[in-house]
């Protein structure tokens, strides 16, 4: 029954004010805090009036000059009618503005602002928007809280390998961009170019096959190739392959999914993924990328360096695939502390 | 002689059916002497058992053969000068290729139908059929290593044992020599060979398929010069 009433109301007001009238008709007795319902309904009437007077202006323009005996008469009549309709538009607009001040601002008291009004939706069962909204709100609140905690913890830890310099550079640096996910591509290019120039035995090819996210193909000497998938300046994923392994798919794109055919590079891929988790410094993503690349570069001696613990080259058929995050020394996976 | 186009150094001949494992990775080819009081076959079994204990898995078979040609007398300039020997070799790892090489000389990588060309050239190069030598055996895979233990036969008799060890993830021979050696020690013990001469000359360039064939040629020449294995040792 209620729905019938509201849909009737909708039919003659159409579009925008529809929802507002629905609320009023639906809950006539419930007083919204800080809302003048009387002014509200007057305002809706004023909107209707404004709409019809605007329509009249365009009707007047559409009809043009009416038949009059003289040309002068015709022009005069048209101008007068046009003026009259414009006046009524301005009058109705003034009235609406006056009423809108009286309506008040319900949103300010509601913790969810205007979205709080969704709780008044009569068709709760069909569109459970409000409960979903509340859940999303709680979730995002919690996320923000946890992210804050995590950021605090990570800052205390700082970057292990360069902890000493960090104290200095952190003071010098202005507290860097908090929204590092939206760094301009040019900035990312610059950071990568600088790293590329830092290490002569390492070449980095940057491409953007899928929009703004960069992909790097790092070639380290004649030892290995690494595909690095970036999101802004954060490294999302990395795959290590042999120097002579194919890194492209059949259609010529970088193949970011298939793993190396060799056990040694599968192992190095695992360690590189661990390294991504180790080198974390949300405020300074460029330092993170540089540290990761410095660590990666130590694999130039993958087949030549004996294990620093057992002194051997092979263990279970694999060379020392682990590189210490701080000292970059080579260890077998099972020989690291 | 017709020039057969040579692939760029270090590149695998660009043939569609070349198996992926046929890529050029550093390999060491060495001879293992027959164990005292054992036959060639028994020594091979000893070796492969050690490999299997290590965890290596059988992965098919292989064959490398070598035919010797000498320059025909009619083409010789001076009387009494011995002709240069040319070897034509096949390696089952490169089923579509044929390798033609001189001792210490250049190595030519050609298509497999190079053999037919040699038949046409018999006026210049004569096949010393009795000198045909080959190594056949089983391929083993252990981690990223490929091991081929072969019995070297010349005519009807088994003349020795060849062991080829390849480290597939690597492309620079000198990078992984220590690693290869340590692996070979684990099943060849005191018979682990020294660094192959082709490794020494490569420095940091990429290992090529020809390097393997040269090592087999050297091994075959060594075995040819050796005394035949005592009759008691042959089954
Ligand atoms: Zn170790």
Coordinates of C-alpha atoms and ligand atoms in Angstrom, one line a residue:
Chain A
X1 CA 0.0 0.0 0.0
X2 CA 2.8 2.3 0.9
X3 CA 4.6 1.5 -2.3
X4 CA 1.5 2.4 -4.3
X5 CA 1.4 5.8 -2.7
X6 CA 5.0 6.5 -3.4
X7 CA 4.9 5.3 -7.0
X8 CA 1.9 7.6 -7.6
X9 CA 3.9 10.4 -6.1
X10 CA 6.8 9.6 -8.3
X11 CA 4.8 9.6 -11.5
X12 CA 4.1 13.3 -11.5
X13 CA 7.3 14.5 -10.0
X14 CA 9.6 12.2 -12.0
X15 CA 13.3 11.7 -11.7
X16 CA 15.3 13.5 -9.1
X17 CA 12.9 14.6 -6.4
X18 CA 11.1 11.3 -6.5
X19 CA 13.3 9.7 -3.9
X20 CA 12.8 12.6 -1.4
X21 CA 9.0 12.5 -1.7
X22 CA 9.1 8.8 -1.1
X23 CA 10.8 9.4 2.2
X24 CA 8.2 11.9 3.2
X25 CA 5.3 9.8 2.3
X26 CA 6.8 6.8 3.7
X27 CA 7.6 8.1 7.1
X28 CA 5.4 11.1 7.7
X29 CA 5.6 10.9 11.5
X30 CA 9.3 10.3 11.9
X31 CA 11.1 13.5 12.3
X32 CA 14.5 13.6 10.8
X33 CA 16.9 15.5 13.0
X34 CA 17.5 19.0 11.8
X35 CA 15.1 18.7 8.9
X36 CA 12.1 21.0 8.3
X37 CA 9.7 18.7 6.6
X38 CA 7.3 21.5 5.8
X39 CA 10.0 23.4 4.0
X40 CA 11.0 20.2 2.3
X41 CA 7.6 19.6 0.7
X42 CA 7.4 23.3 -0.3
X43 CA 10.8 23.0 -1.8
X44 CA 9.7 20.1 -3.9
X45 CA 6.7 22.1 -5.1
X46 CA 9.1 24.9 -5.9
X47 CA 11.2 22.5 -8.0
X48 CA 8.2 21.5 -9.9
X49 CA 7.3 25.1 -10.5
X50 CA 10.8 25.9 -11.7
X51 CA 10.8 23.0 -14.1
X52 CA 7.5 24.1 -15.6
X53 CA 8.7 27.7 -16.0
X54 CA 11.9 26.6 -17.6
X55 CA 9.8 24.4 -20.0
X56 CA 7.8 27.5 -20.8
X57 CA 10.9 29.4 -21.8
X58 CA 11.8 26.8 -24.3
X59 CA 8.3 26.5 -25.5
X60 CA 8.3 30.2 -26.1
X61 CA 11.5 30.0 -28.1
X62 CA 10.3 27.0 -30.0
X63 CA 7.1 28.7 -31.1
X64 CA 8.9 31.8 -32.2
X65 CA 7.0 34.9 -33.3
X66 CA 3.3 34.7 -33.5
X67 CA 1.2 36.0 -36.3
X68 CA 0.5 39.7 -35.8
X69 CA -0.5 42.3 -38.3
X70 CA 2.8 44.2 -38.3
X71 CA 6.3 43.0 -38.0
X72 CA 6.9 45.4 -35.2
X73 CA 3.9 43.9 -33.3
X74 CA 5.2 40.5 -33.8
X75 CA 8.6 41.3 -32.4
X76 CA 7.1 43.1 -29.5
X77 CA 4.8 40.3 -28.6
X78 CA 7.7 37.7 -28.7
X79 CA 10.0 39.8 -26.6
X80 CA 7.4 40.4 -24.0
X81 CA 6.4 36.8 -23.7
X82 CA 10.1 35.8 -23.5
X83 CA 10.8 38.3 -20.9
X84 CA 7.8 37.2 -18.9
X85 CA 8.8 33.6 -18.9
X86 CA 12.4 34.4 -18.0
X87 CA 11.1 36.4 -15.1
X88 CA 9.1 33.6 -13.8
X89 CA 12.2 31.3 -14.0
X90 CA 14.2 33.7 -11.9
X91 CA 11.3 34.1 -9.5
X92 CA 10.9 30.3 -9.0
X93 CA 14.6 29.9 -8.7
X94 CA 14.7 32.5 -6.0
X95 CA 11.9 30.8 -4.2
X96 CA 13.7 27.4 -4.3
X97 CA 16.9 29.0 -3.0
X98 CA 15.0 30.5 -0.1
X99 CA 13.3 27.2 0.7
X100 CA 16.5 25.2 0.5
X101 CA 18.0 27.2 3.2
X102 CA 15.0 26.4 5.4
X103 CA 15.3 22.6 4.7
X104 CA 18.4 22.3 6.8
X105 CA 21.2 19.9 6.6
X106 CA 20.3 16.5 7.9
X107 CA 23.5 14.9 6.7
X108 CA 25.8 16.6 9.2
X109 CA 24.4 14.9 12.2
X110 CA 24.4 11.5 10.6
X111 CA 27.7 9.6 10.8
X112 CA 27.2 8.3 7.3
X113 CA 26.1 11.7 6.0
X114 CA 23.6 11.4 3.1
X115 CA 24.2 7.7 2.7
X116 CA 22.6 7.3 6.2
X117 CA 19.3 8.1 4.5
X118 CA 19.5 4.8 2.8
X119 CA 18.3 3.2 6.0
X120 CA 15.0 4.7 5.2
X121 CA 14.7 2.8 2.0
X122 CA 11.4 0.9 2.1
X123 CA 12.5 -2.0 -0.1
X124 CA 15.2 -3.3 2.3
X125 CA 14.7 -6.9 1.2
X126 CA 15.3 -6.3 -2.5
X127 CA 18.2 -3.9 -2.1
X128 CA 20.1 -4.4 1.1
X129 CA 22.3 -1.4 0.3
X130 CA 22.2 0.0 3.7
X131 CA 23.5 -3.1 5.6
X132 CA 26.1 -3.6 2.9
X133 CA 27.2 -0.1 3.2
X134 CA 27.5 -0.4 7.0
X135 CA 29.6 -3.5 6.6
X136 CA 31.9 -1.9 4.0
X137 CA 32.2 1.2 6.3
X138 CA 33.2 -0.9 9.3
X139 CA 35.6 -2.9 7.2
X140 CA 37.3 0.1 5.7
X141 CA 37.6 1.6 9.2
X142 CA 39.3 -1.5 10.4
X143 CA 41.5 -1.6 7.4
X144 CA 42.6 1.9 7.9
X145 CA 43.3 1.2 11.6
X146 CA 45.4 -1.9 10.8
X147 CA 47.2 -0.2 8.0
X148 CA 48.2 2.5 10.5
X149 CA 49.5 0.0 12.9
X150 CA 51.4 -1.9 10.2
X151 CA 52.9 1.3 8.9
X152 CA 54.1 2.2 12.4
X153 CA 55.7 -1.2 12.9
X154 CA 57.4 -1.1 9.5
X155 CA 58.8 2.3 10.1
X156 CA 60.4 1.1 13.4
X157 CA 62.0 -1.9 11.6
X158 CA 63.1 0.4 8.7
X159 CA 65.3 -1.2 6.1
X160 CA 67.7 -3.6 7.7
X161 CA 70.5 -3.6 5.2
X162 CA 71.0 0.2 5.3
X163 CA 69.8 1.0 8.8
X164 CA 72.7 3.4 9.5
X165 CA 72.2 5.6 6.5
X166 CA 68.5 5.5 7.0
X167 CA 68.6 7.6 10.1
X168 CA 70.4 10.4 8.2
X169 CA 68.5 10.3 5.0
X170 CA 65.1 10.0 6.7
X171 CA 65.7 13.4 8.4
X172 CA 66.9 15.0 5.2
X173 CA 64.0 13.7 3.2
X174 CA 60.6 15.4 3.4
X175 CA 58.1 13.0 4.6
X176 CA 57.5 11.4 1.2
X177 CA 54.4 11.0 -0.8
X178 CA 51.8 9.1 1.3
X179 CA 49.9 8.0 -1.8
X180 CA 52.7 6.2 -3.5
X181 CA 50.2 4.2 -5.6
X182 CA 49.6 7.2 -7.9
X183 CA 53.1 8.2 -8.7
X184 CA 53.4 9.6 -12.3
X185 CA 54.9 7.1 -14.8
X186 CA 57.7 9.6 -15.5
X187 CA 58.9 9.4 -11.9
X188 CA 58.9 5.6 -12.1
X189 CA 60.8 5.7 -15.3
X190 CA 63.4 8.0 -13.7
X191 CA 63.9 5.7 -10.7
X192 CA 64.3 2.7 -12.9
X193 CA 66.7 4.5 -15.3
X194 CA 68.9 5.5 -12.4
X195 CA 69.1 2.0 -11.1
X196 CA 69.8 0.7 -14.6
X197 CA 72.8 3.1 -14.8
X198 CA 74.0 2.1 -11.3
X199 CA 74.8 -1.5 -12.3
X200 CA 76.7 -2.0 -15.6
X201 CA 76.3 -5.8 -15.6
X202 CA 72.6 -5.5 -15.2
X203 CA 70.3 -4.2 -18.0
X204 CA 66.7 -3.2 -17.3
X205 CA 64.1 -2.9 -20.1
X206 CA 61.0 -1.1 -19.0
X207 CA 57.7 -1.6 -20.9
X208 CA 54.0 -0.8 -20.2
X209 CA 52.0 -3.4 -22.0
X210 CA 48.9 -3.1 -19.8
X211 CA 48.4 0.6 -19.2
X212 CA 50.3 2.5 -16.5
X213 CA 51.8 -0.4 -14.6
X214 CA 55.4 -1.0 -15.6
X215 CA 57.0 -4.3 -16.3
X216 CA 60.7 -4.8 -16.2
X217 CA 62.9 -7.3 -17.9
X218 CA 66.2 -7.4 -16.0
X219 CA 69.1 -9.3 -17.6
X220 CA 71.9 -10.1 -15.3
X221 CA 75.2 -10.7 -17.2
X222 CA 74.8 -14.0 -19.0
X223 CA 73.4 -15.7 -15.9
X224 CA 69.7 -15.0 -15.6
X225 CA 66.7 -12.9 -16.6
X226 CA 64.1 -11.6 -14.2
X227 CA 60.6 -10.4 -15.1
X228 CA 59.4 -7.8 -12.6
X229 CA 55.8 -6.7 -12.5
X230 CA 55.4 -3.3 -10.9
X231 CA 52.4 -1.5 -9.5
X232 CA 53.5 2.1 -9.5
X233 CA 56.9 1.8 -7.7
X234 CA 55.9 -1.4 -5.7
X235 CA 57.1 -4.7 -7.0
X236 CA 54.1 -7.0 -7.3
X237 CA 55.7 -10.2 -8.7
X238 CA 58.9 -11.5 -10.0
X239 CA 60.0 -14.5 -12.0
X240 CA 63.6 -15.6 -12.5
X241 CA 64.5 -17.6 -15.6
X242 CA 67.7 -18.8 -17.2
X243 CA 69.7 -16.5 -19.6
X244 CA 68.7 -18.6 -22.6
X245 CA 65.1 -19.4 -21.6
X246 CA 62.3 -17.8 -23.4
X247 CA 60.6 -14.9 -21.5
X248 CA 58.0 -14.1 -24.1
X249 CA 54.6 -15.6 -24.9
X250 CA 53.7 -16.6 -28.4
X251 CA 52.2 -13.2 -29.1
X252 CA 55.4 -11.4 -28.1
X253 CA 54.4 -10.2 -24.7
X254 CA 56.4 -10.8 -21.5
X255 CA 55.3 -14.1 -20.0
X256 CA 54.6 -13.3 -16.4
X257 CA 53.0 -16.6 -15.5
X258 CA 55.1 -19.6 -16.5
X259 CA 58.0 -20.6 -14.3
X260 CA 61.6 -21.6 -15.3
X261 CA 62.3 -25.1 -16.5
X262 CA 65.3 -25.3 -14.2
X263 CA 65.1 -26.1 -10.6
X264 CA 67.8 -23.7 -9.7
X265 CA 65.9 -20.7 -11.1
X266 CA 62.6 -21.9 -9.5
X267 CA 64.5 -21.8 -6.2
X268 CA 65.9 -18.3 -6.9
X269 CA 62.3 -17.2 -7.9
X270 CA 61.1 -18.3 -4.4
X271 CA 64.0 -16.4 -2.7
X272 CA 63.3 -13.3 -4.8
X273 CA 59.6 -13.4 -3.7
X274 CA 60.9 -13.6 -0.1
X275 CA 63.1 -10.7 -0.7
X276 CA 60.1 -8.6 -1.9
X277 CA 58.5 -9.2 1.5
X278 CA 61.7 -8.4 3.3
X279 CA 62.6 -5.1 1.6
X280 CA 59.6 -3.0 2.7
X281 CA 59.5 0.7 3.4
X282 CA 56.1 2.1 2.4
X283 CA 57.2 5.7 2.5
X284 CA 60.2 5.2 0.3
X285 CA 59.4 2.8 -2.5
X286 CA 62.3 3.9 -4.6
X287 CA 64.7 2.8 -1.9
X288 CA 63.0 -0.6 -1.8
X289 CA 63.3 -1.1 -5.5
X290 CA 67.0 -0.1 -5.4
X291 CA 67.7 -2.5 -2.5
X292 CA 65.9 -5.3 -4.2
X293 CA 68.0 -4.8 -7.4
X294 CA 71.2 -4.6 -5.4
X295 CA 70.3 -7.9 -3.8
X296 CA 69.4 -9.4 -7.2
X297 CA 72.7 -8.3 -8.6
X298 CA 74.6 -10.6 -6.2
X299 CA 73.3 -13.6 -8.3
X300 CA 75.8 -12.7 -11.0
X301 CA 78.0 -15.3 -9.3
X302 CA 75.2 -17.8 -9.0
X303 CA 77.2 -20.7 -10.5
X304 CA 80.6 -19.5 -9.2
X305 CA 80.2 -18.8 -5.5
X306 CA 80.6 -21.7 -3.0
X307 CA 78.4 -21.8 0.0
X308 CA 79.7 -19.6 2.8
X309 CA 78.8 -22.2 5.4
X310 CA 79.6 -25.6 4.1
X311 CA 82.1 -24.4 1.5
X312 CA 80.7 -26.6 -1.2
X313 CA 79.2 -25.8 -4.6
X314 CA 76.4 -28.3 -4.7
X315 CA 73.8 -29.5 -2.2
X316 CA 71.1 -31.8 -3.5
X317 CA 72.2 -30.9 -7.0
X318 CA 71.6 -27.2 -6.5
X319 CA 74.2 -24.4 -6.2
X320 CA 73.9 -21.9 -3.3
X321 CA 70.7 -20.2 -4.3
X322 CA 70.2 -18.1 -1.2
X323 CA 71.7 -14.6 -0.8
X324 CA 71.8 -13.0 2.6
X325 CA 69.7 -9.9 2.7
X326 CA 72.3 -7.9 4.6
X327 CA 75.7 -9.3 3.6
X328 CA 74.7 -10.7 0.1
X329 CA 76.7 -13.8 0.9
X330 CA 75.9 -17.1 -0.9
X331 CA 74.3 -19.9 1.0
X332 CA 72.5 -23.1 0.2
X333 CA 68.9 -23.0 1.1
X334 CA 69.4 -25.4 4.0
X335 CA 72.7 -23.8 5.1
X336 CA 71.3 -20.3 5.9
X337 CA 70.7 -19.6 9.5
Chain B
X1 CA 83.5 -27.5 -51.4
X2 CA 80.0 -26.1 -51.1
X3 CA 79.7 -23.6 -48.3
X4 CA 77.0 -24.5 -45.8
X5 CA 75.8 -21.5 -43.9
X6 CA 77.1 -21.5 -40.4
X7 CA 74.9 -20.3 -37.6
X8 CA 76.1 -17.4 -35.6
X9 CA 78.6 -18.4 -32.9
X10 CA 76.9 -19.8 -29.9
X11 CA 73.5 -20.1 -31.5
X12 CA 71.7 -23.4 -31.8
X13 CA 71.0 -24.1 -35.5
X14 CA 67.6 -22.6 -36.0
X15 CA 65.7 -25.8 -36.8
X16 CA 62.1 -26.2 -35.9
X17 CA 62.3 -29.7 -34.5
X18 CA 65.5 -29.2 -32.5
X19 CA 64.6 -30.4 -29.0
X20 CA 64.8 -27.7 -26.3
X21 CA 67.3 -29.7 -24.4
X22 CA 69.6 -29.4 -27.4
X23 CA 70.4 -25.9 -26.3
X24 CA 74.1 -25.3 -25.8
X25 CA 75.0 -25.7 -22.1
X26 CA 78.5 -26.3 -20.8
X27 CA 79.3 -30.0 -20.9
X28 CA 82.3 -32.1 -19.9
X29 CA 83.1 -35.2 -21.9
X30 CA 85.5 -37.6 -20.3
X31 CA 86.7 -41.2 -20.4
X32 CA 86.3 -43.5 -17.5
X33 CA 88.8 -46.4 -17.5
X34 CA 87.4 -49.9 -17.2
X35 CA 87.5 -51.0 -13.6
X36 CA 90.0 -53.7 -12.7
X37 CA 88.8 -57.2 -13.3
X38 CA 85.6 -55.9 -14.8
X39 CA 84.2 -55.8 -18.3
X40 CA 83.2 -52.5 -20.1
X41 CA 79.6 -53.4 -19.5
X42 CA 80.1 -54.1 -15.8
X43 CA 81.9 -50.8 -15.3
X44 CA 79.0 -49.0 -17.1
X45 CA 76.6 -50.7 -14.7
X46 CA 78.7 -49.7 -11.7
X47 CA 78.6 -46.1 -12.9
X48 CA 74.9 -46.0 -13.6
X49 CA 74.1 -47.6 -10.3
X50 CA 76.0 -44.9 -8.5
X51 CA 74.0 -42.3 -10.5
X52 CA 70.7 -43.9 -9.6
X53 CA 71.6 -44.1 -5.9
X54 CA 72.3 -40.3 -6.1
X55 CA 68.7 -39.9 -7.3
X56 CA 69.3 -39.5 -11.1
X57 CA 66.5 -40.7 -13.3
X58 CA 66.7 -42.5 -16.7
X59 CA 65.7 -40.3 -19.6
X60 CA 66.1 -42.1 -22.9
X61 CA 69.2 -42.9 -24.8
X62 CA 71.8 -41.1 -26.9
X63 CA 74.4 -41.8 -29.6
X64 CA 77.4 -39.9 -30.9
X65 CA 79.2 -41.3 -33.9
X66 CA 82.3 -40.3 -35.8
X67 CA 83.5 -41.2 -39.3
X68 CA 87.0 -40.5 -40.5
X69 CA 87.8 -39.2 -43.9
X70 CA 91.2 -38.7 -45.4
X71 CA 92.0 -36.6 -48.4
X72 CA 92.3 -38.8 -51.5
X73 CA 95.8 -39.4 -52.9
X74 CA 94.9 -37.8 -56.2
X75 CA 94.4 -34.4 -54.6
X76 CA 97.7 -34.4 -52.7
X77 CA 100.2 -32.0 -53.9
X78 CA 103.5 -33.3 -52.7
X79 CA 104.3 -37.0 -52.6
X80 CA 104.8 -38.3 -49.1
X81 CA 102.8 -35.6 -47.4
X82 CA 100.2 -37.2 -45.2
X83 CA 96.7 -36.0 -45.8
X84 CA 94.7 -34.1 -43.2
X85 CA 92.0 -36.1 -41.4
X86 CA 88.5 -34.8 -41.4
X87 CA 85.9 -36.1 -39.1
X88 CA 82.2 -36.2 -39.8
X89 CA 80.1 -36.6 -36.6
X90 CA 76.5 -36.9 -35.5
X91 CA 75.0 -36.3 -32.1
X92 CA 71.5 -37.5 -31.2
X93 CA 71.0 -34.3 -29.2
X94 CA 71.1 -32.5 -32.5
X95 CA 69.2 -34.9 -34.8
X96 CA 69.0 -32.6 -37.7
X97 CA 72.7 -31.5 -37.7
X98 CA 75.9 -32.9 -38.9
X99 CA 79.3 -31.7 -37.7
X100 CA 82.4 -31.7 -39.9
X101 CA 85.7 -30.9 -38.2
X102 CA 89.4 -31.1 -38.5
X103 CA 91.7 -31.8 -35.6
X104 CA 92.6 -28.4 -34.1
X105 CA 90.7 -27.0 -37.1
X106 CA 87.4 -25.3 -37.7
X107 CA 84.2 -27.0 -37.0
X108 CA 81.4 -26.8 -39.5
X109 CA 77.8 -27.3 -38.4
X110 CA 75.7 -28.4 -41.4
X111 CA 72.3 -30.0 -42.1
X112 CA 72.1 -33.7 -41.7
X113 CA 72.1 -34.3 -45.5
X114 CA 75.8 -33.2 -45.5
X115 CA 76.5 -37.0 -45.5
X116 CA 75.2 -37.2 -49.0
X117 CA 77.4 -34.4 -50.1
X118 CA 80.4 -36.4 -48.7
X119 CA 79.4 -39.4 -50.8
X120 CA 79.5 -37.1 -53.9
X121 CA 82.9 -35.9 -52.8
X122 CA 84.5 -39.3 -52.5
X123 CA 87.0 -38.4 -55.2
X124 CA 88.5 -35.9 -52.7
X125 CA 87.6 -37.4 -49.3
X126 CA 87.7 -41.1 -48.7
X127 CA 85.8 -42.7 -45.9
X128 CA 88.0 -44.8 -43.6
X129 CA 85.2 -47.2 -42.8
X130 CA 87.2 -49.3 -40.3
X131 CA 87.8 -46.2 -38.3
X132 CA 84.1 -45.5 -37.5
X133 CA 83.6 -45.1 -33.8
X134 CA 80.6 -44.4 -31.7
X135 CA 79.4 -44.0 -28.2
X136 CA 75.9 -45.2 -27.2
X137 CA 74.2 -45.3 -23.9
X138 CA 71.6 -43.9 -21.5
X139 CA 70.8 -40.4 -20.6
X140 CA 70.2 -39.6 -16.9
X141 CA 68.7 -36.5 -15.4
X142 CA 69.7 -35.3 -11.9
X143 CA 68.3 -31.9 -10.9
X144 CA 69.5 -29.6 -13.6
X145 CA 72.3 -31.9 -14.7
X146 CA 72.2 -34.3 -17.7
X147 CA 74.5 -37.2 -17.6
X148 CA 75.2 -39.5 -20.6
X149 CA 77.1 -42.7 -19.9
X150 CA 78.1 -44.4 -23.1
X151 CA 79.9 -47.5 -24.3
X152 CA 82.4 -46.5 -27.0
X153 CA 82.6 -49.1 -29.7
X154 CA 84.8 -49.4 -32.8
X155 CA 83.7 -52.1 -35.2
X156 CA 82.5 -55.1 -33.1
X157 CA 84.5 -54.3 -29.9
X158 CA 83.8 -52.2 -26.9
X159 CA 86.8 -49.9 -26.5
X160 CA 85.9 -47.7 -23.5
X161 CA 83.4 -45.7 -21.6
X162 CA 82.5 -42.1 -22.1
X163 CA 80.8 -39.9 -19.5
X164 CA 79.2 -36.6 -20.6
X165 CA 78.0 -34.2 -17.9
X166 CA 76.0 -31.1 -18.8
X167 CA 74.7 -28.3 -16.6
X168 CA 71.6 -27.0 -18.3
X169 CA 70.8 -23.7 -16.5
X170 CA 74.2 -22.2 -17.4
X171 CA 75.5 -20.9 -20.7
X172 CA 79.1 -19.9 -19.8
X173 CA 81.4 -22.8 -19.6
X174 CA 83.9 -21.3 -17.1
X175 CA 81.1 -20.1 -14.8
X176 CA 80.1 -23.5 -13.8
X177 CA 83.3 -25.6 -14.1
X178 CA 83.7 -25.9 -10.3
X179 CA 80.1 -27.0 -9.9
X180 CA 80.4 -29.5 -12.7
X181 CA 83.6 -30.9 -11.2
X182 CA 82.0 -31.3 -7.8
X183 CA 79.1 -33.1 -9.3
X184 CA 81.3 -35.5 -11.3
X185 CA 83.4 -36.3 -8.2
X186 CA 80.2 -37.5 -6.5
X187 CA 79.9 -40.5 -8.9
X188 CA 83.2 -40.6 -10.8
X189 CA 85.5 -40.3 -7.8
X190 CA 89.1 -40.2 -8.8
X191 CA 88.3 -40.5 -12.5
X192 CA 86.9 -37.0 -12.5
X193 CA 88.6 -35.2 -15.5
X194 CA 90.4 -32.0 -15.5
X195 CA 89.0 -28.9 -17.2
X196 CA 88.3 -29.6 -20.9
X197 CA 90.5 -27.7 -23.3
X198 CA 87.5 -26.1 -25.0
X199 CA 86.5 -24.5 -21.6
X200 CA 89.9 -22.9 -21.3
X201 CA 89.7 -21.2 -24.6
X202 CA 86.1 -19.9 -24.1
X203 CA 86.7 -17.4 -21.3
X204 CA 83.3 -15.9 -20.8
X205 CA 81.8 -16.6 -24.2
X206 CA 78.7 -18.8 -24.7
X207 CA 79.2 -22.5 -24.9
X208 CA 78.3 -23.9 -28.4
X209 CA 77.2 -27.3 -29.6
X210 CA 80.4 -27.6 -31.5
X211 CA 82.4 -27.5 -28.3
X212 CA 80.7 -30.8 -27.2
X213 CA 81.5 -32.5 -30.6
X214 CA 85.1 -31.4 -30.4
X215 CA 85.4 -33.0 -26.9
X216 CA 84.0 -36.3 -28.3
X217 CA 86.4 -36.2 -31.2
X218 CA 89.3 -35.8 -28.8
X219 CA 88.0 -38.6 -26.7
X220 CA 87.5 -40.9 -29.7
X221 CA 91.1 -40.1 -30.9
X222 CA 92.5 -41.0 -27.5
X223 CA 90.6 -44.3 -27.4
X224 CA 91.7 -45.2 -31.0
X225 CA 95.3 -44.8 -30.0
X226 CA 94.9 -46.9 -26.9
X227 CA 95.5 -50.6 -26.8
X228 CA 92.4 -52.7 -27.3
X229 CA 90.8 -53.7 -24.0
X230 CA 92.1 -57.1 -23.0
X231 CA 90.0 -59.8 -24.5
X232 CA 89.0 -61.2 -21.1
X233 CA 87.3 -57.9 -20.4
X234 CA 85.0 -58.0 -23.3
X235 CA 81.8 -60.0 -23.2
Ligands
LIG1 ZN1 76.0 -25.0 2.1

